[in-house]
Coordinates of C-alpha atoms in Angstrom, one line a residue:
Chain A
M1 CA -39.3 -8.4 -9.3
P2 CA -39.6 -4.7 -9.7
Y3 CA -36.7 -2.7 -8.4
K4 CA -37.6 -0.9 -5.2
L5 CA -35.7 1.9 -3.6
D6 CA -36.2 0.6 -0.1
F7 CA -32.7 -0.6 0.8
Q8 CA -30.9 1.2 3.5
T9 CA -28.0 1.7 1.2
D10 CA -30.1 3.5 -1.4
R11 CA -32.0 5.4 1.3
R12 CA -28.7 6.8 2.7
I13 CA -27.6 8.0 -0.7
S14 CA -30.9 9.5 -1.6
E15 CA -31.0 11.3 1.7
T16 CA -27.5 12.7 1.2
I17 CA -28.4 13.9 -2.2
K18 CA -31.5 15.6 -0.9
Q19 CA -29.5 17.4 1.8
L20 CA -26.9 18.5 -0.6
N21 CA -29.6 19.7 -3.0
N22 CA -27.5 19.1 -6.0
D23 CA -28.1 17.2 -9.2
H24 CA -26.0 14.1 -8.4
M25 CA -27.2 10.9 -10.0
V26 CA -27.4 7.5 -8.3
L27 CA -26.4 4.6 -10.5
N28 CA -27.1 1.0 -9.5
M29 CA -24.4 -1.4 -10.8
G30 CA -24.9 -5.1 -10.3
P31 CA -25.5 -7.5 -8.8
Q32 CA -25.5 -9.3 -12.1
H33 CA -23.2 -6.9 -14.0
P34 CA -20.5 -8.9 -15.9
S35 CA -17.6 -6.8 -14.7
T36 CA -18.4 -7.3 -11.0
H37 CA -16.9 -10.8 -11.1
G38 CA -19.8 -12.5 -9.4
V39 CA -22.6 -10.9 -7.5
L40 CA -21.4 -7.6 -6.2
R41 CA -23.7 -4.7 -6.1
L42 CA -22.4 -1.1 -6.2
V43 CA -24.5 2.0 -5.6
I44 CA -22.6 4.8 -7.2
E45 CA -23.2 8.5 -6.7
L46 CA -22.2 10.4 -9.7
D47 CA -21.5 14.0 -10.5
G48 CA -21.7 14.0 -14.3
E49 CA -19.3 11.2 -15.0
E50 CA -17.2 11.6 -11.9
I51 CA -17.6 9.4 -8.9
V52 CA -18.5 11.1 -5.7
D53 CA -19.1 8.0 -3.6
V54 CA -19.4 4.2 -4.0
I55 CA -21.3 2.0 -1.6
P56 CA -20.6 -1.7 -2.1
D57 CA -23.5 -4.0 -1.2
I58 CA -22.3 -7.5 -0.6
G59 CA -23.7 -10.7 0.9
Y60 CA -25.5 -12.2 -2.2
L61 CA -23.3 -15.2 -2.0
H62 CA -23.3 -15.7 1.7
R63 CA -23.7 -19.3 2.6
G64 CA -22.9 -19.3 6.3
M65 CA -19.6 -21.1 6.0
E66 CA -18.5 -20.3 9.5
K67 CA -21.8 -21.6 11.0
L68 CA -21.5 -24.7 8.7
A69 CA -18.0 -25.4 10.0
E70 CA -19.3 -25.6 13.6
A71 CA -21.9 -28.2 12.5
K72 CA -19.7 -30.2 10.1
G73 CA -16.5 -30.5 12.0
Y74 CA -12.9 -30.1 10.9
H75 CA -12.7 -32.9 8.5
R76 CA -16.0 -32.5 6.7
F77 CA -15.4 -28.8 6.3
I78 CA -12.6 -29.3 3.8
P79 CA -14.9 -29.5 0.6
F80 CA -16.6 -26.3 1.8
T81 CA -13.3 -24.3 1.6
D82 CA -13.1 -25.1 -2.2
R83 CA -16.1 -22.8 -2.5
L84 CA -14.5 -19.9 -0.8
D85 CA -12.1 -18.5 -3.3
Y86 CA -13.1 -20.9 -6.0
L87 CA -10.3 -19.8 -8.3
A88 CA -7.7 -21.3 -5.9
P89 CA -9.2 -24.2 -4.0
M90 CA -5.8 -25.7 -3.4
S91 CA -4.8 -22.6 -1.3
N92 CA -8.0 -22.7 0.7
N93 CA -7.7 -26.4 1.5
T94 CA -4.1 -25.8 2.6
G95 CA -5.1 -22.9 4.8
L96 CA -7.7 -24.9 6.6
V97 CA -5.7 -28.1 7.1
L98 CA -2.7 -26.1 8.3
T99 CA -4.9 -24.5 10.9
V100 CA -6.3 -27.8 12.1
E101 CA -2.8 -29.3 12.2
K102 CA -1.5 -26.4 14.2
L103 CA -4.4 -26.8 16.6
I104 CA -3.8 -30.5 17.0
G105 CA -0.1 -30.1 17.1
I106 CA 1.1 -32.2 14.2
E107 CA 3.0 -31.6 11.1
A108 CA 2.6 -33.2 7.7
P109 CA 5.4 -35.3 6.3
P110 CA 7.9 -33.5 4.0
R111 CA 6.6 -35.0 0.7
A112 CA 3.1 -33.8 1.5
Q113 CA 4.5 -30.3 2.3
Y114 CA 6.3 -30.1 -1.0
L115 CA 3.3 -31.3 -2.9
R116 CA 1.2 -28.6 -1.1
V117 CA 3.7 -25.9 -2.1
I118 CA 3.7 -27.0 -5.7
L119 CA 0.0 -27.2 -5.9
C120 CA -0.5 -23.9 -4.1
E121 CA 1.8 -22.1 -6.5
L122 CA 0.0 -23.7 -9.5
A123 CA -3.2 -22.4 -7.9
R124 CA -1.6 -18.9 -7.6
I125 CA -0.6 -18.9 -11.3
S126 CA -4.1 -20.1 -12.3
S127 CA -5.8 -17.4 -10.1
H128 CA -3.5 -14.7 -11.4
L129 CA -4.1 -15.8 -15.0
L130 CA -7.8 -15.5 -14.6
W131 CA -7.4 -12.1 -13.0
L132 CA -5.2 -11.0 -15.9
G133 CA -7.6 -12.3 -18.5
T134 CA -10.8 -10.8 -17.0
S135 CA -9.4 -7.5 -15.9
A136 CA -7.9 -6.9 -19.3
L137 CA -11.2 -8.0 -20.8
D138 CA -13.0 -5.4 -18.6
I139 CA -10.8 -2.7 -19.8
G140 CA -11.1 -3.7 -23.4
A141 CA -8.2 -5.9 -24.3
M142 CA -10.1 -9.0 -25.3
S143 CA -7.3 -11.2 -26.8
V144 CA -5.4 -11.6 -23.5
F145 CA -8.4 -13.5 -22.0
L146 CA -8.3 -16.1 -24.8
Y147 CA -4.5 -16.7 -24.2
T148 CA -4.7 -17.0 -20.4
F149 CA -7.5 -19.5 -20.5
R150 CA -5.4 -21.7 -22.6
E151 CA -2.8 -22.0 -19.9
R152 CA -5.3 -22.4 -17.1
E153 CA -6.6 -25.4 -19.0
T154 CA -3.2 -27.1 -18.6
I155 CA -3.2 -26.4 -14.8
Y156 CA -6.7 -27.9 -14.5
D157 CA -5.4 -30.9 -16.4
I158 CA -2.7 -31.3 -13.8
F159 CA -5.2 -31.0 -11.0
E160 CA -7.4 -33.6 -12.6
E161 CA -4.5 -36.1 -12.8
V162 CA -3.6 -35.4 -9.2
C163 CA -7.1 -35.8 -7.6
G164 CA -9.7 -36.4 -10.2
A165 CA -11.3 -33.0 -9.9
R166 CA -10.5 -30.0 -12.0
F167 CA -12.2 -27.2 -10.0
T168 CA -13.3 -28.2 -6.5
V169 CA -10.3 -30.3 -5.6
S170 CA -10.6 -31.1 -1.9
Y171 CA -7.2 -32.6 -2.1
M172 CA -5.6 -31.7 1.2
R173 CA -6.3 -33.6 4.3
V174 CA -5.5 -33.0 7.9
G175 CA -2.0 -34.5 8.3
G176 CA -1.1 -34.6 4.6
V177 CA -2.8 -35.0 1.2
S178 CA -5.5 -37.5 0.2
V179 CA -3.6 -39.6 -2.4
D180 CA -0.1 -39.7 -3.8
V181 CA 0.4 -38.0 -7.1
P182 CA 0.7 -40.2 -10.2
P183 CA 4.2 -41.0 -11.6
H184 CA 3.9 -38.6 -14.5
F185 CA 3.0 -35.7 -12.3
V186 CA 6.5 -34.3 -12.1
K187 CA 7.0 -34.4 -15.9
M188 CA 3.6 -32.7 -16.4
V189 CA 4.4 -29.8 -14.1
Q190 CA 7.9 -29.5 -15.5
T191 CA 6.6 -29.3 -19.0
F192 CA 4.1 -26.7 -18.0
I193 CA 6.5 -24.4 -16.2
D194 CA 9.1 -24.8 -19.0
D195 CA 6.5 -23.6 -21.5
F196 CA 5.0 -21.0 -19.2
G197 CA 8.1 -18.8 -19.1
A198 CA 7.7 -17.8 -22.7
K199 CA 3.9 -17.5 -22.4
I200 CA 4.1 -15.0 -19.6
E201 CA 6.4 -12.8 -21.7
E202 CA 3.9 -13.0 -24.4
Y203 CA 1.2 -11.5 -22.2
A204 CA 3.6 -8.8 -21.1
T205 CA 4.2 -7.9 -24.7
L206 CA 0.5 -7.6 -25.2
L207 CA 0.0 -5.3 -22.2
T208 CA 3.0 -3.7 -20.5
D209 CA 3.9 -1.3 -23.3
N210 CA 0.5 -1.1 -24.7
K211 CA -0.4 2.6 -24.7
I212 CA -4.1 2.1 -24.2
W213 CA -3.5 -0.3 -21.3
R214 CA -1.2 2.2 -19.6
L215 CA -3.6 5.1 -20.0
R216 CA -6.3 3.1 -18.5
T217 CA -4.2 1.8 -15.5
E218 CA -1.6 4.4 -14.6
G219 CA -2.7 6.7 -11.8
I220 CA -6.0 4.8 -11.5
G221 CA -7.2 3.5 -8.1
V222 CA -4.2 4.9 -6.2
I223 CA -3.9 3.9 -2.5
S224 CA -0.9 4.8 -0.4
G225 CA 1.0 2.3 1.6
E226 CA -0.1 3.8 4.9
R227 CA -3.8 3.8 3.9
A228 CA -3.5 0.2 2.6
V229 CA -2.1 -0.9 5.9
E230 CA -4.8 0.9 7.8
Y231 CA -7.5 -0.8 5.7
G232 CA -5.8 -4.1 6.4
M233 CA -5.3 -4.8 2.7
T234 CA -3.0 -7.7 1.9
G235 CA -1.5 -9.6 -1.0
P236 CA -0.6 -7.9 -4.3
C237 CA -2.9 -4.9 -3.4
L238 CA -0.6 -4.2 -0.4
R239 CA 2.6 -4.9 -2.2
G240 CA 1.6 -2.8 -5.2
S241 CA 1.7 0.2 -2.7
G242 CA 5.2 -0.7 -1.7
V243 CA 4.6 -2.4 1.6
D244 CA 7.0 -5.3 1.9
V245 CA 4.9 -8.1 3.4
D246 CA 4.7 -11.6 2.1
L247 CA 3.6 -14.3 4.6
R248 CA 5.4 -17.0 2.7
R249 CA 8.6 -15.2 3.7
D250 CA 7.6 -13.4 6.9
N251 CA 5.6 -16.0 8.8
P252 CA 7.0 -19.0 6.9
Y253 CA 4.7 -22.1 6.7
L254 CA 5.1 -25.3 4.8
V255 CA 8.6 -25.4 3.4
Y256 CA 8.8 -21.9 1.9
D257 CA 11.8 -21.1 4.1
E258 CA 13.8 -23.7 2.1
L259 CA 12.9 -22.2 -1.2
D260 CA 14.4 -19.1 -2.8
F261 CA 12.1 -16.4 -4.3
N262 CA 11.8 -12.6 -4.5
V263 CA 8.9 -10.5 -3.3
P264 CA 8.0 -7.9 -6.0
L265 CA 6.9 -4.5 -4.9
G266 CA 5.2 -1.6 -6.6
E267 CA 5.9 2.1 -6.1
N268 CA 2.8 4.2 -6.8
G269 CA 0.0 1.9 -5.6
D270 CA -1.9 2.3 -8.8
T271 CA -3.6 -0.3 -11.0
F272 CA -0.6 -0.5 -13.2
D273 CA 1.8 -1.3 -10.3
R274 CA -0.5 -4.0 -9.1
Y275 CA -0.5 -5.5 -12.6
L276 CA 3.3 -5.5 -12.6
V277 CA 3.4 -7.1 -9.1
R278 CA 1.1 -9.9 -10.1
M279 CA 3.0 -10.6 -13.3
E280 CA 6.2 -10.8 -11.4
E281 CA 4.6 -13.1 -8.8
M282 CA 3.7 -15.6 -11.6
R283 CA 7.4 -15.6 -12.6
Q284 CA 8.4 -16.2 -9.0
S285 CA 5.9 -19.0 -8.6
R286 CA 7.5 -20.6 -11.5
R287 CA 10.8 -20.4 -9.8
I288 CA 9.4 -21.9 -6.6
I289 CA 7.8 -24.8 -8.4
R290 CA 11.0 -25.5 -10.3
Q291 CA 12.9 -25.7 -7.0
A292 CA 10.2 -27.7 -5.2
L293 CA 10.1 -30.2 -8.0
K294 CA 13.8 -30.7 -7.7
K295 CA 13.7 -31.2 -4.0
L296 CA 10.5 -33.2 -3.9
P297 CA 11.3 -36.1 -1.5
G298 CA 9.8 -39.5 -1.4
G299 CA 8.1 -41.1 1.6
L300 CA 4.8 -40.7 3.4
I301 CA 2.1 -38.5 2.1
K302 CA 0.2 -38.2 5.4
V303 CA 0.9 -38.8 9.1
E304 CA 0.7 -42.3 10.4
D305 CA -1.3 -41.3 13.5
N306 CA -4.6 -43.1 12.8
K307 CA -6.4 -40.7 15.1
V308 CA -5.9 -38.0 12.5
S309 CA -5.6 -39.7 9.1
F310 CA -7.4 -42.8 7.8
P311 CA -5.6 -46.1 8.1
K312 CA -4.6 -47.9 4.8
R313 CA -7.5 -49.8 3.3
S314 CA -5.5 -53.1 3.3
T315 CA -4.9 -53.0 7.0
I316 CA -8.6 -52.7 7.9
E317 CA -9.2 -56.3 7.0
N318 CA -6.5 -57.6 9.3
S319 CA -6.4 -55.2 12.2
M320 CA -9.2 -54.6 14.6
E321 CA -7.6 -51.4 15.8
A322 CA -7.4 -50.1 12.2
L323 CA -11.1 -50.8 11.8
I324 CA -12.0 -49.0 15.0
H325 CA -9.9 -46.0 13.9
H326 CA -11.5 -46.0 10.5
F327 CA -15.0 -46.1 12.0
L328 CA -14.3 -43.4 14.6
L329 CA -12.8 -41.1 12.0
S330 CA -15.7 -41.6 9.6
S331 CA -18.4 -41.2 12.3
D332 CA -16.8 -38.5 14.6
G333 CA -13.9 -37.0 12.6
V334 CA -10.7 -35.5 13.7
K335 CA -10.7 -34.4 17.3
A336 CA -8.8 -31.2 18.3
P337 CA -7.9 -30.1 21.8
A338 CA -9.2 -27.1 23.6
G339 CA -7.4 -24.0 22.5
E340 CA -7.3 -21.4 19.8
V341 CA -5.0 -20.8 16.9
Y342 CA -4.9 -18.3 14.0
M343 CA -3.1 -19.5 10.9
S344 CA -2.8 -17.4 7.8
I345 CA -1.3 -18.2 4.4
E346 CA -0.4 -16.1 1.5
A347 CA -3.3 -17.0 -0.8
P348 CA -3.3 -15.5 -4.4
K349 CA -5.5 -12.7 -3.3
G350 CA -3.9 -11.9 0.0
E351 CA -3.8 -13.1 3.6
L352 CA -6.3 -16.0 4.0
G353 CA -6.6 -16.6 7.7
F354 CA -8.4 -19.2 9.7
Y355 CA -9.1 -18.7 13.4
A356 CA -10.1 -22.0 15.0
V357 CA -11.3 -22.4 18.6
G358 CA -11.3 -26.0 19.6
D359 CA -13.0 -27.5 22.7
G360 CA -11.8 -31.1 22.6
S361 CA -14.5 -32.4 20.3
P362 CA -14.4 -33.0 16.5
Y363 CA -16.4 -29.8 16.0
P364 CA -14.8 -26.4 16.3
K365 CA -16.4 -24.0 18.7
R366 CA -15.7 -21.2 16.3
M367 CA -14.2 -21.2 12.8
R368 CA -13.5 -17.8 11.6
I369 CA -12.5 -17.2 8.0
R370 CA -10.6 -14.0 7.4
S371 CA -10.9 -13.7 3.6
P372 CA -8.7 -11.3 1.6
S373 CA -11.4 -10.2 -0.8
F374 CA -13.6 -8.9 1.9
V375 CA -11.0 -6.7 3.4
N376 CA -9.5 -5.5 0.1
L377 CA -13.0 -4.7 -1.2
S378 CA -13.6 -2.4 1.8
A379 CA -11.1 0.0 0.3
L380 CA -12.9 0.3 -3.0
P381 CA -14.8 3.5 -2.1
E382 CA -11.6 5.3 -1.3
M383 CA -9.8 4.0 -4.4
S384 CA -12.7 5.0 -6.7
R385 CA -13.5 8.6 -5.5
G386 CA -12.7 11.2 -8.0
H387 CA -12.3 8.8 -10.9
M388 CA -14.5 8.3 -13.9
I389 CA -17.3 5.8 -14.0
A390 CA -15.4 3.6 -16.5
D391 CA -12.5 3.4 -14.1
V392 CA -14.6 1.6 -11.4
V393 CA -14.5 -1.4 -13.7
A394 CA -10.7 -1.2 -13.8
I395 CA -10.5 -0.8 -10.0
I396 CA -12.7 -3.8 -9.3
G397 CA -10.5 -5.8 -11.6
T398 CA -7.3 -4.7 -9.9
I399 CA -8.6 -5.6 -6.4
D400 CA -9.0 -9.1 -7.8
L401 CA -12.0 -10.1 -5.7
V402 CA -13.9 -13.3 -5.7
L403 CA -17.4 -13.0 -4.2
G404 CA -17.4 -16.5 -2.9
D405 CA -14.4 -15.5 -0.8
C406 CA -15.8 -12.2 0.2
D407 CA -19.3 -13.3 1.3
R408 CA -18.3 -16.8 2.6
Chain B
M1 CA 6.1 -30.7 17.9
S2 CA 7.2 -27.1 18.0
F3 CA 5.7 -24.3 16.0
P4 CA 7.5 -21.2 14.8
I5 CA 6.8 -18.4 17.1
V6 CA 4.8 -15.8 15.3
G7 CA 4.7 -13.3 18.1
E8 CA 6.9 -11.8 20.7
P9 CA 7.4 -13.4 24.0
I10 CA 5.3 -12.1 26.9
E11 CA 8.3 -10.6 28.6
A12 CA 9.0 -8.4 25.7
I13 CA 5.4 -7.1 25.6
K14 CA 5.5 -6.5 29.3
E15 CA 8.7 -4.5 29.0
K16 CA 7.5 -2.4 26.1
L17 CA 4.1 -1.6 27.7
D18 CA 5.8 -0.9 31.0
I19 CA 3.3 0.3 33.7
L20 CA 0.5 0.2 31.1
Y21 CA 0.7 -3.6 31.1
N22 CA -1.1 -4.0 34.4
E23 CA -3.6 -1.4 33.5
F24 CA -4.5 -3.0 30.2
V25 CA -4.0 -6.7 30.5
E26 CA -5.9 -9.0 32.9
R27 CA -4.2 -12.3 32.0
F28 CA -2.4 -14.0 29.1
V29 CA -2.4 -17.4 27.5
E30 CA 0.4 -18.9 25.4
F31 CA -0.6 -21.7 23.0
R32 CA 1.2 -23.2 20.0
G33 CA 3.6 -20.2 19.9
E34 CA 0.7 -17.7 19.9
L35 CA 0.1 -15.1 22.5
T36 CA -3.4 -14.1 23.6
L37 CA -3.9 -11.2 25.9
Y38 CA -7.2 -10.8 27.8
V39 CA -7.7 -7.0 27.9
K40 CA -10.0 -4.7 29.7
P41 CA -13.0 -3.9 27.3
E42 CA -13.7 -0.4 28.7
R43 CA -10.3 0.8 27.4
I44 CA -10.1 -1.1 24.2
V45 CA -9.6 2.0 21.9
E46 CA -6.7 3.3 24.1
I47 CA -5.2 -0.2 24.1
C48 CA -5.4 -0.6 20.4
R49 CA -3.9 2.8 19.8
T50 CA -1.0 2.0 22.2
F51 CA -0.3 -1.2 20.4
R52 CA -0.3 0.6 17.1
D53 CA 1.7 3.7 18.0
N54 CA 4.2 2.3 20.6
N55 CA 7.4 2.3 18.6
G56 CA 8.6 -1.0 20.0
L57 CA 5.3 -2.8 19.4
A58 CA 4.1 -1.2 16.1
Y59 CA 1.2 -3.5 15.5
N60 CA 0.0 -1.3 12.7
M61 CA -2.4 -3.6 11.0
L62 CA -5.7 -5.0 12.2
A63 CA -5.5 -8.4 10.5
D64 CA -8.9 -9.6 11.7
L65 CA -11.7 -8.7 14.1
T66 CA -14.3 -11.2 15.2
A67 CA -16.2 -12.6 18.2
V68 CA -16.6 -15.9 20.0
D69 CA -19.8 -17.0 21.7
N70 CA -19.1 -19.1 24.8
L71 CA -22.7 -19.9 25.5
N72 CA -22.3 -23.7 26.1
N73 CA -19.1 -23.7 28.1
M74 CA -18.9 -20.5 30.1
R75 CA -16.5 -20.5 32.9
D76 CA -17.5 -18.9 36.2
G77 CA -17.8 -15.2 35.9
E78 CA -16.8 -15.2 32.3
P79 CA -19.1 -13.2 30.0
R80 CA -20.8 -14.8 27.0
F81 CA -19.0 -13.0 24.2
H82 CA -15.4 -12.2 23.6
V83 CA -14.4 -9.8 20.8
V84 CA -11.1 -11.0 19.3
Y85 CA -8.6 -8.7 17.6
H86 CA -5.8 -10.1 15.6
L87 CA -3.0 -7.6 15.2
F88 CA -0.1 -7.8 12.8
S89 CA 3.0 -5.7 12.5
T90 CA 4.2 -4.9 9.0
V91 CA 7.5 -3.8 10.6
S92 CA 8.5 -6.8 12.8
K93 CA 6.0 -9.2 11.2
H94 CA 4.8 -10.2 14.7
R95 CA 1.3 -11.2 15.5
I96 CA -0.7 -10.9 18.7
R97 CA -4.3 -11.6 19.7
L98 CA -6.3 -9.4 22.0
K99 CA -9.5 -10.7 23.6
A100 CA -12.0 -8.4 25.2
P101 CA -15.0 -9.7 27.1
V102 CA -18.3 -7.8 26.2
V103 CA -21.2 -7.5 28.5
G104 CA -24.7 -6.0 28.5
E105 CA -27.8 -6.5 26.5
P106 CA -27.2 -5.9 23.7
P107 CA -23.4 -6.6 24.3
T108 CA -21.6 -3.4 23.7
I109 CA -18.0 -2.3 23.2
D110 CA -16.3 0.7 21.8
S111 CA -15.5 0.8 18.1
V112 CA -11.9 0.8 17.0
T113 CA -12.7 2.5 13.7
P114 CA -10.9 5.6 14.9
V115 CA -7.7 3.6 15.2
W116 CA -8.0 1.5 12.0
C117 CA -10.5 2.4 9.3
G118 CA -10.4 -1.2 8.1
A119 CA -12.3 -2.2 11.3
N120 CA -15.4 -0.7 9.7
W121 CA -16.5 -3.8 7.8
H122 CA -15.2 -6.2 10.3
E123 CA -17.3 -4.6 13.1
R124 CA -20.3 -4.5 10.8
E125 CA -19.9 -8.2 10.2
C126 CA -19.5 -8.9 13.9
F127 CA -22.7 -6.9 14.6
D128 CA -24.5 -8.8 11.8
M129 CA -23.5 -12.2 13.0
F130 CA -23.4 -11.8 16.8
G131 CA -25.4 -8.7 17.5
I132 CA -22.5 -7.0 19.3
V133 CA -23.0 -3.2 19.2
F134 CA -19.9 -1.2 18.5
R135 CA -20.3 2.2 20.2
G136 CA -19.2 5.1 17.9
H137 CA -19.2 3.1 14.7
P138 CA -20.0 5.4 11.8
D139 CA -22.4 3.1 9.9
L140 CA -23.4 0.1 12.0
R141 CA -25.8 -2.0 9.9
R142 CA -25.9 -5.6 8.5
I143 CA -23.4 -6.4 5.8
L144 CA -23.8 -10.1 4.8
M145 CA -27.3 -11.0 5.9
P146 CA -30.4 -9.4 4.4
E147 CA -31.4 -6.1 6.1
D148 CA -34.6 -7.4 7.6
W149 CA -33.1 -10.7 8.9
E150 CA -34.1 -11.5 12.4
G151 CA -31.6 -12.9 14.9
Y152 CA -27.9 -13.3 14.8
P153 CA -26.7 -16.4 12.9
L154 CA -23.4 -17.1 14.6
R155 CA -24.8 -17.1 18.1
K156 CA -24.8 -20.6 19.6
D157 CA -28.6 -20.4 20.3
F158 CA -29.3 -19.8 16.6
P159 CA -30.2 -23.2 15.1
V160 CA -28.3 -24.6 12.1
A161 CA -31.2 -26.5 10.6
D162 CA -35.0 -26.5 10.8
Q163 CA -35.2 -22.9 9.6
E164 CA -38.0 -21.7 7.4
P165 CA -36.7 -20.9 4.0
Y166 CA -36.1 -17.2 3.7
E167 CA -38.8 -15.7 1.6
Y168 CA -37.6 -12.2 0.9
I169 CA -39.7 -11.6 -2.2
N170 CA -42.9 -12.8 -0.6
K171 CA -42.3 -10.6 2.4
Q172 CA -41.8 -7.7 0.1
L173 CA -45.0 -8.4 -1.8
A174 CA -46.9 -8.7 1.4
D175 CA -45.8 -5.3 2.4
E176 CA -47.1 -3.7 -0.7

């Protein structure tokens, strides 16, 4: 299809340029550019090599998730959340089921909660590793990418052992988790985090004191704490600017209040600080997993209330009631009372919030997904202005956006 | 089952807002430890600014902005759309939800972009999905759906299935 300059975005820029009567250039970047991490289109106004303005154009991956949730119901929406931030499906699953649990008014058994914490933190490490690899690749440090993908492979192996899927896991259920972990799970995770300590220092040696890396990241994409709050930025992007907010500690969910960890903060709010924050977060995740593995209790993996979670397969043959519950859960799904809740978790990329409005049926009246990438991306124009064109790539990398999460 | 309270009790809000409380808030609902205030839509910018700047409240972050379509279960006298503001305080880590009814055709409410610049994209999305017009918004156009899309997908009268597949390219070729 020939490229046509008839989009509103482009029209606005070309009008501005006409008004200014200068010789600015308009550059179209994406939607298939490799450094945009998916399908992000940027229309960049340039004065020589300096960026005057950036207009992000999103929506290429919009699948109508919120509308689908209204049609699918609470239970059948779980697999869809895998496709939000597809680099951390465990976190998305957890966010959704916690919201529904809050709306219904139940709490998962302790074993399920600890498993969720362990898997969410593994997802955080996996997501941060991908960010580290790709953002270094974008800037030109190719070797880091090859190392980080080696470790992500181990995490995917763990996920495969847990639920059979490596990428789109759909492991969490309303009221617990789908199946118990295999007996060798604890050893597998333990081995991984034991090895990972040395690996992360290896990445740090490759980058932290690397002169080129520092030149490309220090002072690039600066955003002050106040502006970051005003934009509603969350996660490492907010903490990199020195604002001390971490929902795991501030609005504790699951069993994070029983675990000990630090919240790393940056000072300057530049790309380098956000890099340091994410590196430290991976070390902290390792600490959290270690403690959670030690405390991992036995017992149930999901609530016994059969109106919420499926009855055991063996009971269906003997109990009429179990059969009815099984049938109703399969045909209708989990019913939630009338009311509204907003539940947010600290996903790897920031605050992932679900706002669910129930009306007594198995289908939500409204299921809003507040995705971190969407909000963080809205600050991109401000972060890029005045920098060089090559820095845009570094800034997109440092925001750590996933377009599946952004466009929903 | 009790849930951790993520917001302040209503008494604390009343005390901090003082006489403004009756001017701003019509009623409140508490559910699962969350506080929802139904506020007056015509003063939404002033309300948001007060919630942000009042030292005791300090809800300085707009965590989320969206809307709810009540088409199928409207209570008597309730309008079809509510715009929902989720506020968060990075100081006290409290959360609060403000709900403002919107009326008119198209439904219209003042934009809160002067209070939080982050509201810009949220309001664009809300316009894109619900057709709610935010008065005073600097750049109100569709954000996720294609620019020439007809209808507002998240409205309850917009069908989920039985839609013609979207043929953007053909449409463009026909124009030429």
